[in-house]
């Protein structure tokens, strides 16, 4: 937020949003996987989650009008 990458005044909520999304892979595909084996997400999947997070919290461009 200090560097203008995300626009939020609630950094704690932003951190929880990203961490929560990534933790679903730890629990759903790791600790609680149906076959008992961890299935880490692909780098592409992690990139997609981070990209969506950054898009959601990106600073908005002011409309010219």
mmJSON file of the N, C-alpha and C atoms, coordinates in Angstrom:
{"data_MODEL":{"atom_site":{
"group_PDB":["ATOM","ATOM","ATOM","ATOM","ATOM","ATOM","ATOM","ATOM","ATOM","ATOM","ATOM","ATOM","ATOM","ATOM","ATOM","ATOM","ATOM","ATOM","ATOM","ATOM","ATOM","ATOM","ATOM","ATOM","ATOM","ATOM","ATOM","ATOM","ATOM","ATOM","ATOM","ATOM","ATOM","ATOM","ATOM","ATOM","ATOM","ATOM","ATOM","ATOM","ATOM","ATOM","ATOM","ATOM","ATOM","ATOM","ATOM","ATOM","ATOM","ATOM","ATOM","ATOM","ATOM","ATOM","ATOM","ATOM","ATOM","ATOM","ATOM","ATOM","ATOM","ATOM","ATOM","ATOM","ATOM","ATOM","ATOM","ATOM","ATOM","ATOM","ATOM","ATOM","ATOM","ATOM","ATOM","ATOM","ATOM","ATOM","ATOM","ATOM","ATOM","ATOM","ATOM","ATOM","ATOM","ATOM","ATOM","ATOM","ATOM","ATOM","ATOM","ATOM","ATOM","ATOM","ATOM","ATOM","ATOM","ATOM","ATOM","ATOM","ATOM","ATOM","ATOM","ATOM","ATOM","ATOM","ATOM","ATOM","ATOM","ATOM","ATOM","ATOM","ATOM","ATOM","ATOM","ATOM","ATOM","ATOM","ATOM","ATOM","ATOM","ATOM","ATOM","ATOM","ATOM","ATOM","ATOM","ATOM","ATOM","ATOM","ATOM","ATOM","ATOM","ATOM","ATOM","ATOM","ATOM","ATOM","ATOM","ATOM","ATOM","ATOM","ATOM","ATOM","ATOM","ATOM","ATOM","ATOM","ATOM","ATOM","ATOM","ATOM","ATOM","ATOM","ATOM","ATOM","ATOM","ATOM","ATOM","ATOM","ATOM","ATOM","ATOM","ATOM","ATOM","ATOM","ATOM","ATOM","ATOM","ATOM","ATOM","ATOM","ATOM","ATOM","ATOM","ATOM","ATOM","ATOM","ATOM","ATOM","ATOM","ATOM","ATOM","ATOM","ATOM","ATOM","ATOM","ATOM","ATOM","ATOM","ATOM","ATOM","ATOM","ATOM","ATOM"],
"id":[1,2,3,4,5,6,7,8,9,10,11,12,13,14,15,16,17,18,19,20,21,22,23,24,25,26,27,28,29,30,31,32,33,34,35,36,37,38,39,40,41,42,43,44,45,46,47,48,49,50,51,52,53,54,55,56,57,58,59,60,61,62,63,64,65,66,67,68,69,70,71,72,73,74,75,76,77,78,79,80,81,82,83,84,85,86,87,88,89,90,91,92,93,94,95,96,97,98,99,100,101,102,103,104,105,106,107,108,109,110,111,112,113,114,115,116,117,118,119,120,121,122,123,124,125,126,127,128,129,130,131,132,133,134,135,136,137,138,139,140,141,142,143,144,145,146,147,148,149,150,151,152,153,154,155,156,157,158,159,160,161,162,163,164,165,166,167,168,169,170,171,172,173,174,175,176,177,178,179,180,181,182,183,184,185,186,187,188,189,190,191,192,193,194,195],
"type_symbol":["N","C","C","N","C","C","N","C","C","N","C","C","N","C","C","N","C","C","N","C","C","N","C","C","N","C","C","N","C","C","N","C","C","N","C","C","N","C","C","N","C","C","N","C","C","N","C","C","N","C","C","N","C","C","N","C","C","N","C","C","N","C","C","N","C","C","N","C","C","N","C","C","N","C","C","N","C","C","N","C","C","N","C","C","N","C","C","N","C","C","N","C","C","N","C","C","N","C","C","N","C","C","N","C","C","N","C","C","N","C","C","N","C","C","N","C","C","N","C","C","N","C","C","N","C","C","N","C","C","N","C","C","N","C","C","N","C","C","N","C","C","N","C","C","N","C","C","N","C","C","N","C","C","N","C","C","N","C","C","N","C","C","N","C","C","N","C","C","N","C","C","N","C","C","N","C","C","N","C","C","N","C","C","N","C","C","N","C","C","N","C","C","N","C","C"],
"label_atom_id":["N","CA","C","N","CA","C","N","CA","C","N","CA","C","N","CA","C","N","CA","C","N","CA","C","N","CA","C","N","CA","C","N","CA","C","N","CA","C","N","CA","C","N","CA","C","N","CA","C","N","CA","C","N","CA","C","N","CA","C","N","CA","C","N","CA","C","N","CA","C","N","CA","C","N","CA","C","N","CA","C","N","CA","C","N","CA","C","N","CA","C","N","CA","C","N","CA","C","N","CA","C","N","CA","C","N","CA","C","N","CA","C","N","CA","C","N","CA","C","N","CA","C","N","CA","C","N","CA","C","N","CA","C","N","CA","C","N","CA","C","N","CA","C","N","CA","C","N","CA","C","N","CA","C","N","CA","C","N","CA","C","N","CA","C","N","CA","C","N","CA","C","N","CA","C","N","CA","C","N","CA","C","N","CA","C","N","CA","C","N","CA","C","N","CA","C","N","CA","C","N","CA","C","N","CA","C","N","CA","C","N","CA","C","N","CA","C","N","CA","C","N","CA","C","N","CA","C"],
"label_alt_id":[null,null,null,null,null,null,null,null,null,null,null,null,null,null,null,null,null,null,null,null,null,null,null,null,null,null,null,null,null,null,null,null,null,null,null,null,null,null,null,null,null,null,null,null,null,null,null,null,null,null,null,null,null,null,null,null,null,null,null,null,null,null,null,null,null,null,null,null,null,null,null,null,null,null,null,null,null,null,null,null,null,null,null,null,null,null,null,null,null,null,null,null,null,null,null,null,null,null,null,null,null,null,null,null,null,null,null,null,null,null,null,null,null,null,null,null,null,null,null,null,null,null,null,null,null,null,null,null,null,null,null,null,null,null,null,null,null,null,null,null,null,null,null,null,null,null,null,null,null,null,null,null,null,null,null,null,null,null,null,null,null,null,null,null,null,null,null,null,null,null,null,null,null,null,null,null,null,null,null,null,null,null,null,null,null,null,null,null,null,null,null,null,null,null,null],
"label_comp_id":["UNK","UNK","UNK","UNK","UNK","UNK","UNK","UNK","UNK","UNK","UNK","UNK","UNK","UNK","UNK","UNK","UNK","UNK","UNK","UNK","UNK","UNK","UNK","UNK","UNK","UNK","UNK","UNK","UNK","UNK","UNK","UNK","UNK","UNK","UNK","UNK","UNK","UNK","UNK","UNK","UNK","UNK","UNK","UNK","UNK","UNK","UNK","UNK","UNK","UNK","UNK","UNK","UNK","UNK","UNK","UNK","UNK","UNK","UNK","UNK","UNK","UNK","UNK","UNK","UNK","UNK","UNK","UNK","UNK","UNK","UNK","UNK","UNK","UNK","UNK","UNK","UNK","UNK","UNK","UNK","UNK","UNK","UNK","UNK","UNK","UNK","UNK","UNK","UNK","UNK","UNK","UNK","UNK","UNK","UNK","UNK","UNK","UNK","UNK","UNK","UNK","UNK","UNK","UNK","UNK","UNK","UNK","UNK","UNK","UNK","UNK","UNK","UNK","UNK","UNK","UNK","UNK","UNK","UNK","UNK","UNK","UNK","UNK","UNK","UNK","UNK","UNK","UNK","UNK","UNK","UNK","UNK","UNK","UNK","UNK","UNK","UNK","UNK","UNK","UNK","UNK","UNK","UNK","UNK","UNK","UNK","UNK","UNK","UNK","UNK","UNK","UNK","UNK","UNK","UNK","UNK","UNK","UNK","UNK","UNK","UNK","UNK","UNK","UNK","UNK","UNK","UNK","UNK","UNK","UNK","UNK","UNK","UNK","UNK","UNK","UNK","UNK","UNK","UNK","UNK","UNK","UNK","UNK","UNK","UNK","UNK","UNK","UNK","UNK","UNK","UNK","UNK","UNK","UNK","UNK"],
"label_asym_id":["A","A","A","A","A","A","A","A","A","A","A","A","A","A","A","A","A","A","A","A","A","A","A","A","A","A","A","A","A","A","A","A","A","A","A","A","A","A","A","A","A","A","A","A","A","A","A","A","A","A","A","A","A","A","A","A","A","A","A","A","A","A","A","A","A","A","A","A","A","A","A","A","A","A","A","A","A","A","A","A","A","A","A","A","A","A","A","A","A","A","A","A","A","A","A","A","A","A","A","A","A","A","A","A","A","A","A","A","A","A","A","A","A","A","A","A","A","A","A","A","A","A","A","A","A","A","A","A","A","A","A","A","A","A","A","A","A","A","A","A","A","A","A","A","A","A","A","A","A","A","A","A","A","A","A","A","A","A","A","A","A","A","A","A","A","A","A","A","A","A","A","A","A","A","A","A","A","A","A","A","A","A","A","A","A","A","A","A","A","A","A","A","A","A","A"],
"label_entity_id":["1","1","1","1","1","1","1","1","1","1","1","1","1","1","1","1","1","1","1","1","1","1","1","1","1","1","1","1","1","1","1","1","1","1","1","1","1","1","1","1","1","1","1","1","1","1","1","1","1","1","1","1","1","1","1","1","1","1","1","1","1","1","1","1","1","1","1","1","1","1","1","1","1","1","1","1","1","1","1","1","1","1","1","1","1","1","1","1","1","1","1","1","1","1","1","1","1","1","1","1","1","1","1","1","1","1","1","1","1","1","1","1","1","1","1","1","1","1","1","1","1","1","1","1","1","1","1","1","1","1","1","1","1","1","1","1","1","1","1","1","1","1","1","1","1","1","1","1","1","1","1","1","1","1","1","1","1","1","1","1","1","1","1","1","1","1","1","1","1","1","1","1","1","1","1","1","1","1","1","1","1","1","1","1","1","1","1","1","1","1","1","1","1","1","1"],
"label_seq_id":[1,1,1,2,2,2,3,3,3,4,4,4,5,5,5,6,6,6,7,7,7,8,8,8,9,9,9,10,10,10,11,11,11,12,12,12,13,13,13,14,14,14,15,15,15,16,16,16,17,17,17,18,18,18,19,19,19,20,20,20,21,21,21,22,22,22,23,23,23,24,24,24,25,25,25,26,26,26,27,27,27,28,28,28,29,29,29,30,30,30,31,31,31,32,32,32,33,33,33,34,34,34,35,35,35,36,36,36,37,37,37,38,38,38,39,39,39,40,40,40,41,41,41,42,42,42,43,43,43,44,44,44,45,45,45,46,46,46,47,47,47,48,48,48,49,49,49,50,50,50,51,51,51,52,52,52,53,53,53,54,54,54,55,55,55,56,56,56,57,57,57,58,58,58,59,59,59,60,60,60,61,61,61,62,62,62,63,63,63,64,64,64,65,65,65],
"pdbx_PDB_ins_code":[null,null,null,null,null,null,null,null,null,null,null,null,null,null,null,null,null,null,null,null,null,null,null,null,null,null,null,null,null,null,null,null,null,null,null,null,null,null,null,null,null,null,null,null,null,null,null,null,null,null,null,null,null,null,null,null,null,null,null,null,null,null,null,null,null,null,null,null,null,null,null,null,null,null,null,null,null,null,null,null,null,null,null,null,null,null,null,null,null,null,null,null,null,null,null,null,null,null,null,null,null,null,null,null,null,null,null,null,null,null,null,null,null,null,null,null,null,null,null,null,null,null,null,null,null,null,null,null,null,null,null,null,null,null,null,null,null,null,null,null,null,null,null,null,null,null,null,null,null,null,null,null,null,null,null,null,null,null,null,null,null,null,null,null,null,null,null,null,null,null,null,null,null,null,null,null,null,null,null,null,null,null,null,null,null,null,null,null,null,null,null,null,null,null,null],
"Cartn_x":[0.837,0.0,0.879,1.963,2.851,3.516,3.655,4.3,3.286,2.003,0.982,0.607,1.024,0.691,-0.757,-1.212,-2.605,-3.171,-4.455,-5.127,-6.066,-5.623,-6.463,-5.974,-6.892,-6.516,-6.519,-6.964,-7.03,-6.063,-4.804,-3.771,-3.97,-4.422,-4.659,-5.691,-6.77,-7.79,-7.234,-6.417,-5.823,-4.909,-4.112,-3.218,-4.03,-5.099,-5.941,-6.632,-7.004,-7.632,-6.692,-5.461,-4.489,-4.078,-3.764,-3.33,-4.448,-5.684,-6.809,-6.969,-6.833,-6.949,-5.87,-4.665,-3.573,-3.699,-4.235,-4.388,-5.414,-6.336,-7.292,-6.572,-5.449,-4.665,-3.966,-3.471,-2.8,-3.757,-4.964,-5.921,-6.638,-7.242,-8.058,-7.27,-6.087,-5.278,-4.055,-3.952,-2.797,-3.226,-3.529,-3.852,-5.095,-6.074,-7.334,-7.565,-6.509,-6.696,-7.252,-8.051,-8.742,-7.802,-6.661,-5.731,-4.606,-4.654,-3.66,-2.335,-2.217,-0.982,-1.163,-0.152,-0.286,-0.226,-1.048,-1.077,-0.894,0.354,0.573,0.06,-0.397,-0.867,0.306,-0.002,1.044,1.455,2.655,3.072,2.092,1.507,0.54,-0.714,-1.15,-2.333,-2.042,-0.872,-0.502,-0.422,0.171,0.261,-1.13,-2.066,-3.429,-4.102,-3.917,-4.513,-3.932,-2.614,-1.97,-2.394,-2.484,-2.897,-4.322,-5.229,-6.603,-6.648,-5.85,-5.765,-5.303,-4.237,-3.708,-4.694,-5.4,-6.403,-7.54,-7.942,-9.044,-8.68,-7.424,-7.013,-6.16,-6.112,-5.311,-5.897,-5.029,-5.541,-6.377,-7.475,-8.376,-7.89,-7.975,-7.647,-8.817,-8.517,-9.577,-10.046,-11.356,-11.914,-11.761,-11.378,-11.29,-12.671,-13.081,-14.399,-14.662],
"Cartn_y":[-1.188,0.0,1.249,1.217,2.379,2.679,1.666,1.845,2.008,2.057,2.279,1.065,-0.127,-1.351,-1.748,-1.569,-1.813,-0.554,-0.364,0.795,0.304,0.403,0.008,0.73,0.968,1.509,0.407,-0.772,-1.91,-2.998,-2.817,-3.75,-5.118,-5.155,-6.438,-7.265,-6.641,-7.359,-7.81,-6.991,-7.362,-8.568,-8.588,-9.717,-10.987,-10.87,-12.04,-12.531,-11.61,-11.989,-12.84,-12.405,-13.152,-14.448,-14.355,-15.552,-16.602,-16.159,-17.091,-17.823,-17.089,-17.725,-18.786,-18.487,-19.455,-20.617,-20.349,-21.418,-22.464,-22.115,-23.124,-24.274,-23.979,-25.049,-25.902,-25.27,-26.008,-27.002,-26.531,-27.404,-28.336,-27.785,-28.584,-29.567,-29.173,-30.041,-30.599,-30.296,-30.756,-31.604,-30.952,-31.675,-32.558,-32.1,-32.847,-33.455,-33.71,-34.29,-35.703,-36.091,-37.374,-38.573,-38.44,-39.566,-39.481,-38.439,-38.301,-37.735,-37.43,-36.873,-35.39,-34.592,-33.163,-32.922,-31.994,-31.613,-30.097,-29.654,-28.202,-27.6,-26.357,-25.709,-25.451,-25.405,-25.11,-23.645,-23.321,-21.912,-21.018,-21.548,-20.769,-20.467,-21.438,-21.232,-20.179,-20.244,-19.247,-17.874,-17.803,-16.536,-15.976,-16.835,-16.385,-15.828,-16.485,-16.015,-14.654,-14.519,-13.25,-12.157,-12.486,-11.497,-11.003,-11.916,-11.521,-10.644,-10.991,-10.19,-8.773,-8.678,-7.357,-6.564,-7.224,-6.529,-6.002,-6.795,-6.386,-5.175,-5.065,-3.976,-2.918,-2.98,-2.008,-0.609,0.366,1.752,2.022,2.678,2.993,4.241,4.196,5.363,6.338,7.578,8.589,8.812,8.847,9.062,10.528,10.711,12.077,12.475,13.648,13.963,15.359],
"Cartn_z":[0.0,0.0,0.0,0.747,0.824,-0.515,-1.353,-2.655,-3.793,-3.47,-4.482,-5.306,-4.868,-5.604,-5.351,-4.127,-3.784,-3.147,-3.318,-2.734,-1.649,-0.426,0.705,1.953,2.839,4.141,5.188,4.798,5.72,5.246,5.551,5.105,5.749,6.992,7.662,6.89,6.469,5.697,4.354,3.721,2.434,2.592,3.644,3.896,4.128,4.898,5.17,3.901,3.024,1.766,0.926,0.779,-0.019,0.68,1.964,2.695,2.723,2.921,2.946,1.631,0.544,-0.776,-0.957,-0.54,-0.696,0.287,1.479,2.469,2.047,1.165,0.696,0.004,-0.625,-1.261,-0.202,0.851,1.922,2.573,2.867,3.542,2.568,1.547,0.634,-0.201,-0.625,-1.485,-0.766,0.504,1.273,2.446,3.55,4.783,4.662,3.906,3.819,2.438,1.695,0.359,0.496,-0.463,-0.377,-0.4,-1.049,-1.108,-0.079,0.769,1.824,1.363,0.075,-0.462,-0.754,-0.455,-0.768,-2.274,-2.725,-4.135,-4.22,-4.22,-4.238,-5.542,-5.468,-6.695,-7.633,-8.896,-9.875,-9.736,-10.17,-10.15,-10.923,-11.978,-12.763,-11.943,-11.131,-10.292,-9.225,-8.597,-7.589,-8.238,-9.418,-10.141,-10.42,-10.818,-11.103,-9.854,-8.711,-7.455,-7.083,-7.166,-6.823,-7.8,-9.083,-10.088,-9.798,-9.489,-9.163,-7.915,-6.917,-5.696,-6.022,-6.804,-7.153,-8.009,-8.9,-9.721,-8.847,-7.872,-7.004,-6.155,-5.775,-4.889,-5.587,-6.899,-7.648,-7.5,-7.446,-7.418,-8.673,-8.507,-9.62,-10.332,-11.653,-12.459,-12.39,-12.214,-12.209,-13.635,-13.794,-15.128,-15.514,-16.771,-17.284,-17.782,-17.474,-17.909,-18.045],
"occupancy":[1.0,1.0,1.0,1.0,1.0,1.0,1.0,1.0,1.0,1.0,1.0,1.0,1.0,1.0,1.0,1.0,1.0,1.0,1.0,1.0,1.0,1.0,1.0,1.0,1.0,1.0,1.0,1.0,1.0,1.0,1.0,1.0,1.0,1.0,1.0,1.0,1.0,1.0,1.0,1.0,1.0,1.0,1.0,1.0,1.0,1.0,1.0,1.0,1.0,1.0,1.0,1.0,1.0,1.0,1.0,1.0,1.0,1.0,1.0,1.0,1.0,1.0,1.0,1.0,1.0,1.0,1.0,1.0,1.0,1.0,1.0,1.0,1.0,1.0,1.0,1.0,1.0,1.0,1.0,1.0,1.0,1.0,1.0,1.0,1.0,1.0,1.0,1.0,1.0,1.0,1.0,1.0,1.0,1.0,1.0,1.0,1.0,1.0,1.0,1.0,1.0,1.0,1.0,1.0,1.0,1.0,1.0,1.0,1.0,1.0,1.0,1.0,1.0,1.0,1.0,1.0,1.0,1.0,1.0,1.0,1.0,1.0,1.0,1.0,1.0,1.0,1.0,1.0,1.0,1.0,1.0,1.0,1.0,1.0,1.0,1.0,1.0,1.0,1.0,1.0,1.0,1.0,1.0,1.0,1.0,1.0,1.0,1.0,1.0,1.0,1.0,1.0,1.0,1.0,1.0,1.0,1.0,1.0,1.0,1.0,1.0,1.0,1.0,1.0,1.0,1.0,1.0,1.0,1.0,1.0,1.0,1.0,1.0,1.0,1.0,1.0,1.0,1.0,1.0,1.0,1.0,1.0,1.0,1.0,1.0,1.0,1.0,1.0,1.0,1.0,1.0,1.0,1.0,1.0,1.0],
"B_iso_or_equiv":[0.0,0.0,0.0,0.0,0.0,0.0,0.0,0.0,0.0,0.0,0.0,0.0,0.0,0.0,0.0,0.0,0.0,0.0,0.0,0.0,0.0,0.0,0.0,0.0,0.0,0.0,0.0,0.0,0.0,0.0,0.0,0.0,0.0,0.0,0.0,0.0,0.0,0.0,0.0,0.0,0.0,0.0,0.0,0.0,0.0,0.0,0.0,0.0,0.0,0.0,0.0,0.0,0.0,0.0,0.0,0.0,0.0,0.0,0.0,0.0,0.0,0.0,0.0,0.0,0.0,0.0,0.0,0.0,0.0,0.0,0.0,0.0,0.0,0.0,0.0,0.0,0.0,0.0,0.0,0.0,0.0,0.0,0.0,0.0,0.0,0.0,0.0,0.0,0.0,0.0,0.0,0.0,0.0,0.0,0.0,0.0,0.0,0.0,0.0,0.0,0.0,0.0,0.0,0.0,0.0,0.0,0.0,0.0,0.0,0.0,0.0,0.0,0.0,0.0,0.0,0.0,0.0,0.0,0.0,0.0,0.0,0.0,0.0,0.0,0.0,0.0,0.0,0.0,0.0,0.0,0.0,0.0,0.0,0.0,0.0,0.0,0.0,0.0,0.0,0.0,0.0,0.0,0.0,0.0,0.0,0.0,0.0,0.0,0.0,0.0,0.0,0.0,0.0,0.0,0.0,0.0,0.0,0.0,0.0,0.0,0.0,0.0,0.0,0.0,0.0,0.0,0.0,0.0,0.0,0.0,0.0,0.0,0.0,0.0,0.0,0.0,0.0,0.0,0.0,0.0,0.0,0.0,0.0,0.0,0.0,0.0,0.0,0.0,0.0,0.0,0.0,0.0,0.0,0.0,0.0],
"pdbx_formal_charge":[null,null,null,null,null,null,null,null,null,null,null,null,null,null,null,null,null,null,null,null,null,null,null,null,null,null,null,null,null,null,null,null,null,null,null,null,null,null,null,null,null,null,null,null,null,null,null,null,null,null,null,null,null,null,null,null,null,null,null,null,null,null,null,null,null,null,null,null,null,null,null,null,null,null,null,null,null,null,null,null,null,null,null,null,null,null,null,null,null,null,null,null,null,null,null,null,null,null,null,null,null,null,null,null,null,null,null,null,null,null,null,null,null,null,null,null,null,null,null,null,null,null,null,null,null,null,null,null,null,null,null,null,null,null,null,null,null,null,null,null,null,null,null,null,null,null,null,null,null,null,null,null,null,null,null,null,null,null,null,null,null,null,null,null,null,null,null,null,null,null,null,null,null,null,null,null,null,null,null,null,null,null,null,null,null,null,null,null,null,null,null,null,null,null,null],
"auth_seq_id":[1,1,1,2,2,2,3,3,3,4,4,4,5,5,5,6,6,6,7,7,7,8,8,8,9,9,9,10,10,10,11,11,11,12,12,12,13,13,13,14,14,14,15,15,15,16,16,16,17,17,17,18,18,18,19,19,19,20,20,20,21,21,21,22,22,22,23,23,23,24,24,24,25,25,25,26,26,26,27,27,27,28,28,28,29,29,29,30,30,30,31,31,31,32,32,32,33,33,33,34,34,34,35,35,35,36,36,36,37,37,37,38,38,38,39,39,39,40,40,40,41,41,41,42,42,42,43,43,43,44,44,44,45,45,45,46,46,46,47,47,47,48,48,48,49,49,49,50,50,50,51,51,51,52,52,52,53,53,53,54,54,54,55,55,55,56,56,56,57,57,57,58,58,58,59,59,59,60,60,60,61,61,61,62,62,62,63,63,63,64,64,64,65,65,65],
"auth_comp_id":["UNK","UNK","UNK","UNK","UNK","UNK","UNK","UNK","UNK","UNK","UNK","UNK","UNK","UNK","UNK","UNK","UNK","UNK","UNK","UNK","UNK","UNK","UNK","UNK","UNK","UNK","UNK","UNK","UNK","UNK","UNK","UNK","UNK","UNK","UNK","UNK","UNK","UNK","UNK","UNK","UNK","UNK","UNK","UNK","UNK","UNK","UNK","UNK","UNK","UNK","UNK","UNK","UNK","UNK","UNK","UNK","UNK","UNK","UNK","UNK","UNK","UNK","UNK","UNK","UNK","UNK","UNK","UNK","UNK","UNK","UNK","UNK","UNK","UNK","UNK","UNK","UNK","UNK","UNK","UNK","UNK","UNK","UNK","UNK","UNK","UNK","UNK","UNK","UNK","UNK","UNK","UNK","UNK","UNK","UNK","UNK","UNK","UNK","UNK","UNK","UNK","UNK","UNK","UNK","UNK","UNK","UNK","UNK","UNK","UNK","UNK","UNK","UNK","UNK","UNK","UNK","UNK","UNK","UNK","UNK","UNK","UNK","UNK","UNK","UNK","UNK","UNK","UNK","UNK","UNK","UNK","UNK","UNK","UNK","UNK","UNK","UNK","UNK","UNK","UNK","UNK","UNK","UNK","UNK","UNK","UNK","UNK","UNK","UNK","UNK","UNK","UNK","UNK","UNK","UNK","UNK","UNK","UNK","UNK","UNK","UNK","UNK","UNK","UNK","UNK","UNK","UNK","UNK","UNK","UNK","UNK","UNK","UNK","UNK","UNK","UNK","UNK","UNK","UNK","UNK","UNK","UNK","UNK","UNK","UNK","UNK","UNK","UNK","UNK","UNK","UNK","UNK","UNK","UNK","UNK"],
"auth_asym_id":["A","A","A","A","A","A","A","A","A","A","A","A","A","A","A","A","A","A","A","A","A","A","A","A","A","A","A","A","A","A","A","A","A","A","A","A","A","A","A","A","A","A","A","A","A","A","A","A","A","A","A","A","A","A","A","A","A","A","A","A","A","A","A","A","A","A","A","A","A","A","A","A","A","A","A","A","A","A","A","A","A","A","A","A","A","A","A","A","A","A","A","A","A","A","A","A","A","A","A","A","A","A","A","A","A","A","A","A","A","A","A","A","A","A","A","A","A","A","A","A","A","A","A","A","A","A","A","A","A","A","A","A","A","A","A","A","A","A","A","A","A","A","A","A","A","A","A","A","A","A","A","A","A","A","A","A","A","A","A","A","A","A","A","A","A","A","A","A","A","A","A","A","A","A","A","A","A","A","A","A","A","A","A","A","A","A","A","A","A","A","A","A","A","A","A"],
"auth_atom_id":["N","CA","C","N","CA","C","N","CA","C","N","CA","C","N","CA","C","N","CA","C","N","CA","C","N","CA","C","N","CA","C","N","CA","C","N","CA","C","N","CA","C","N","CA","C","N","CA","C","N","CA","C","N","CA","C","N","CA","C","N","CA","C","N","CA","C","N","CA","C","N","CA","C","N","CA","C","N","CA","C","N","CA","C","N","CA","C","N","CA","C","N","CA","C","N","CA","C","N","CA","C","N","CA","C","N","CA","C","N","CA","C","N","CA","C","N","CA","C","N","CA","C","N","CA","C","N","CA","C","N","CA","C","N","CA","C","N","CA","C","N","CA","C","N","CA","C","N","CA","C","N","CA","C","N","CA","C","N","CA","C","N","CA","C","N","CA","C","N","CA","C","N","CA","C","N","CA","C","N","CA","C","N","CA","C","N","CA","C","N","CA","C","N","CA","C","N","CA","C","N","CA","C","N","CA","C","N","CA","C","N","CA","C","N","CA","C","N","CA","C","N","CA","C","N","CA","C"],
"pdbx_PDB_model_num":[1,1,1,1,1,1,1,1,1,1,1,1,1,1,1,1,1,1,1,1,1,1,1,1,1,1,1,1,1,1,1,1,1,1,1,1,1,1,1,1,1,1,1,1,1,1,1,1,1,1,1,1,1,1,1,1,1,1,1,1,1,1,1,1,1,1,1,1,1,1,1,1,1,1,1,1,1,1,1,1,1,1,1,1,1,1,1,1,1,1,1,1,1,1,1,1,1,1,1,1,1,1,1,1,1,1,1,1,1,1,1,1,1,1,1,1,1,1,1,1,1,1,1,1,1,1,1,1,1,1,1,1,1,1,1,1,1,1,1,1,1,1,1,1,1,1,1,1,1,1,1,1,1,1,1,1,1,1,1,1,1,1,1,1,1,1,1,1,1,1,1,1,1,1,1,1,1,1,1,1,1,1,1,1,1,1,1,1,1,1,1,1,1,1,1]
}}}
